[in-house]
């Protein structure tokens, strides 16, 4: 792609993002891929980064609207501060509850900077954990008091066994 064409596309996406925000309307399919994950459309549905393989074997990423509705938030693009504080990755394709089994991730998710300041990320993982039979506030309480024990209990619970036996998650596994 010619440099001027690439610059024009970047300028177009940047302008369309600012226009959407100024008008108060966020449409997942119009978001750049670098802000897609952990965003919420004006419709209240979560945005989801999807990957497809082109005929030449190269990968292409697109922002899509999922069917998952966030009950209390609309028109929201997660901040870089929350992405960093919570240990999530904007380049994640789909979202899985498997990350809850990683002590380092759970520690960041349960940290005060994430748990008390990033309601979008916490809401998402609260629902993912609930889907696996885990109550996130209890997991975070155990994580803060005894991180090693919290992971052992999670891994030995029936919910964690279900994690391990479950098929690979689809992008809409939340």
Short mmCIF file of C-alpha atoms in Angstrom, two decimals:
data_model
loop_
_atom_site.label_atom_id
_atom_site.label_comp_id
_atom_site.label_asym_id
_atom_site.label_seq_id
_atom_site.Cartn_x
_atom_site.Cartn_y
_atom_site.Cartn_z
CA UNK A 1 0.00 0.00 0.00
CA UNK A 2 1.39 3.40 -1.01
CA UNK A 3 2.47 5.66 1.87
CA UNK A 4 -0.03 8.39 0.90
CA UNK A 5 -2.86 5.83 0.76
CA UNK A 6 -1.85 4.45 4.16
CA UNK A 7 -1.69 7.97 5.64
CA UNK A 8 -5.12 8.74 4.18
CA UNK A 9 -6.61 5.60 5.75
CA UNK A 10 -5.09 6.40 9.14
CA UNK A 11 -6.40 9.96 8.91
CA UNK A 12 -9.85 8.69 7.90
CA UNK A 13 -10.07 6.24 10.83
CA UNK A 14 -8.81 8.84 13.29
CA UNK A 15 -11.32 11.43 12.06
CA UNK A 16 -14.18 8.93 12.08
CA UNK A 17 -13.31 7.92 15.66
CA UNK A 18 -13.30 11.56 16.80
CA UNK A 19 -16.55 12.22 14.94
CA UNK A 20 -18.23 9.19 16.55
CA UNK A 21 -17.09 10.27 20.00
CA UNK A 22 -18.18 13.87 19.35
CA UNK A 23 -21.60 12.67 18.20
CA UNK A 24 -21.78 10.25 21.11
CA UNK A 25 -22.08 7.19 18.90
CA UNK A 26 -19.69 4.25 18.94
CA UNK A 27 -20.10 1.51 16.36
CA UNK A 28 -17.70 -1.40 16.86
CA UNK A 29 -17.19 -2.00 13.13
CA UNK A 30 -15.95 1.60 12.78
CA UNK A 31 -13.40 1.44 15.59
CA UNK A 32 -9.72 0.97 14.83
CA UNK A 33 -8.47 -2.43 15.97
CA UNK A 34 -6.12 -0.88 18.55
CA UNK A 35 -9.08 0.30 20.68
CA UNK A 36 -11.62 -2.41 19.85
CA UNK A 37 -11.12 -4.87 22.69
CA UNK A 38 -12.76 -3.74 25.94
CA UNK A 39 -14.92 -1.14 24.18
CA UNK A 40 -18.70 -0.92 24.36
CA UNK A 41 -20.86 0.29 21.47
CA UNK A 42 -23.68 2.81 21.74
CA UNK A 43 -26.04 -0.17 21.58
CA UNK A 44 -24.55 -1.46 24.86
CA UNK A 45 -22.97 -4.47 23.17
CA UNK A 46 -19.31 -5.36 23.70
CA UNK A 47 -16.87 -4.90 20.85
CA UNK A 48 -14.78 -7.90 19.93
CA UNK A 49 -11.54 -8.21 17.96
CA UNK A 50 -11.78 -10.94 15.32
CA UNK A 51 -9.04 -12.44 13.18
CA UNK A 52 -9.49 -13.81 9.68
CA UNK A 53 -6.97 -15.29 7.29
CA UNK A 54 -6.80 -13.84 3.80
CA UNK A 55 -6.22 -15.88 0.64
CA UNK A 56 -2.53 -14.96 0.65
CA UNK A 57 -2.19 -16.39 4.18
CA UNK A 58 -1.89 -13.02 5.91
CA UNK A 59 -4.02 -12.24 8.94
CA UNK A 60 -6.53 -9.43 9.07
CA UNK A 61 -8.11 -8.07 12.24
CA UNK A 62 -11.54 -6.48 12.40
CA UNK A 63 -13.60 -4.98 15.16
CA UNK A 64 -17.04 -6.59 15.40
CA UNK A 65 -20.10 -6.18 17.57
CA UNK A 66 -20.71 -9.16 19.86
CA UNK A 67 -24.11 -10.24 21.14
CA UNK A 68 -23.03 -9.65 24.74
CA UNK A 69 -24.90 -6.71 26.25
CA UNK A 70 -23.38 -4.74 29.10
CA UNK A 71 -26.21 -3.82 31.45
CA UNK A 72 -24.97 -0.53 32.82
CA UNK A 73 -22.52 0.93 30.30
CA UNK A 74 -22.74 2.29 26.76
CA UNK A 75 -20.45 4.23 24.45
CA UNK A 76 -17.23 3.38 26.24
CA UNK A 77 -13.65 2.91 25.09
CA UNK A 78 -11.43 1.49 27.83
CA UNK A 79 -8.59 3.73 28.94
CA UNK A 80 -4.93 2.81 28.58
CA UNK A 81 -4.60 3.23 32.36
CA UNK A 82 -7.16 0.48 32.97
CA UNK A 83 -5.69 -1.79 30.29
CA UNK A 84 -2.32 -1.51 32.05
CA UNK A 85 -3.67 -1.68 35.62
CA UNK A 86 -5.79 -4.75 34.91
CA UNK A 87 -3.21 -6.63 32.85
CA UNK A 88 -5.47 -7.08 29.82
CA UNK A 89 -4.35 -6.98 26.21
CA UNK A 90 -6.10 -4.88 23.56
CA UNK A 91 -4.81 -7.30 20.94
CA UNK A 92 -6.72 -10.23 22.45
CA UNK A 93 -8.82 -12.08 19.92
CA UNK A 94 -11.90 -13.14 21.84
CA UNK A 95 -11.88 -13.38 25.60
CA UNK A 96 -11.56 -16.43 27.79
CA UNK A 97 -11.99 -17.17 31.46
CA UNK A 98 -8.73 -19.16 31.31
CA UNK A 99 -6.76 -16.05 32.30
CA UNK A 100 -8.42 -16.22 35.73
CA UNK A 101 -6.28 -19.31 36.41
CA UNK A 102 -3.10 -17.26 36.01
CA UNK A 103 -2.00 -15.89 39.39
CA UNK A 104 -0.26 -12.88 37.85
CA UNK A 105 -3.38 -11.88 35.89
CA UNK A 106 -5.73 -12.38 38.84
CA UNK A 107 -3.39 -10.32 41.03
CA UNK A 108 -3.60 -7.39 38.60
CA UNK A 109 -7.37 -7.77 38.13
CA UNK A 110 -7.91 -7.77 41.90
CA UNK A 111 -5.52 -4.88 42.55
CA UNK A 112 -7.14 -1.67 43.85
CA UNK A 113 -6.06 0.21 40.70
CA UNK A 114 -8.09 -2.18 38.57
CA UNK A 115 -10.84 -3.54 40.81
CA UNK A 116 -11.94 -0.15 42.16
CA UNK A 117 -11.19 2.08 39.15
CA UNK A 118 -11.99 0.01 36.05
CA UNK A 119 -15.63 -1.09 36.17
CA UNK A 120 -15.78 -2.17 32.52
CA UNK A 121 -12.96 -4.72 32.83
CA UNK A 122 -14.14 -5.90 36.25
CA UNK A 123 -17.72 -6.35 34.95
CA UNK A 124 -16.47 -8.44 32.05
CA UNK A 125 -14.36 -10.74 34.24
CA UNK A 126 -17.04 -10.85 36.94
CA UNK A 127 -19.38 -12.34 34.32
CA UNK A 128 -16.70 -14.67 32.93
CA UNK A 129 -15.94 -15.94 36.44
CA UNK A 130 -19.66 -16.36 37.24
CA UNK A 131 -20.04 -18.42 34.08
CA UNK A 132 -17.43 -20.78 35.51
CA UNK A 133 -19.05 -20.91 38.96
CA UNK A 134 -16.58 -18.54 40.61
CA UNK A 135 -17.62 -15.40 42.50
CA UNK A 136 -15.01 -12.77 41.60
CA UNK A 137 -15.24 -10.75 44.86
CA UNK A 138 -14.46 -13.90 46.85
CA UNK A 139 -11.59 -14.82 44.53
CA UNK A 140 -10.15 -11.31 44.88
CA UNK A 141 -10.50 -11.38 48.66
CA UNK A 142 -8.56 -14.65 48.78
CA UNK A 143 -6.07 -13.29 46.24
CA UNK A 144 -5.30 -10.29 48.46
CA UNK A 145 -4.95 -12.32 51.66
CA UNK A 146 -3.18 -15.41 50.31
CA UNK A 147 -2.53 -15.46 46.55
CA UNK A 148 -0.98 -18.93 46.48
CA UNK A 149 -3.87 -20.48 48.37
CA UNK A 150 -6.44 -18.69 46.16
CA UNK A 151 -4.94 -20.27 43.03
CA UNK A 152 -4.76 -23.71 44.64
CA UNK A 153 -8.41 -23.48 45.70
CA UNK A 154 -9.47 -22.25 42.27
CA UNK A 155 -7.53 -25.00 40.51
CA UNK A 156 -8.91 -27.69 42.81
CA UNK A 157 -12.53 -26.49 42.65
CA UNK A 158 -15.07 -28.04 40.36
CA UNK A 159 -15.16 -24.82 38.37
CA UNK A 160 -11.46 -25.00 37.62
CA UNK A 161 -11.81 -28.62 36.54
CA UNK A 162 -14.51 -27.48 34.17
CA UNK A 163 -12.04 -24.86 32.87
CA UNK A 164 -9.50 -27.54 32.04
CA UNK A 165 -12.00 -29.93 30.45
CA UNK A 166 -13.82 -27.29 28.44
CA UNK A 167 -13.21 -27.02 24.71
CA UNK A 168 -11.24 -24.03 23.48
CA UNK A 169 -13.31 -20.89 23.93
CA UNK A 170 -14.92 -19.20 20.95
CA UNK A 171 -14.62 -15.42 20.58
CA UNK A 172 -18.10 -15.11 22.10
CA UNK A 173 -17.33 -17.26 25.12
CA UNK A 174 -18.22 -14.58 27.60
#
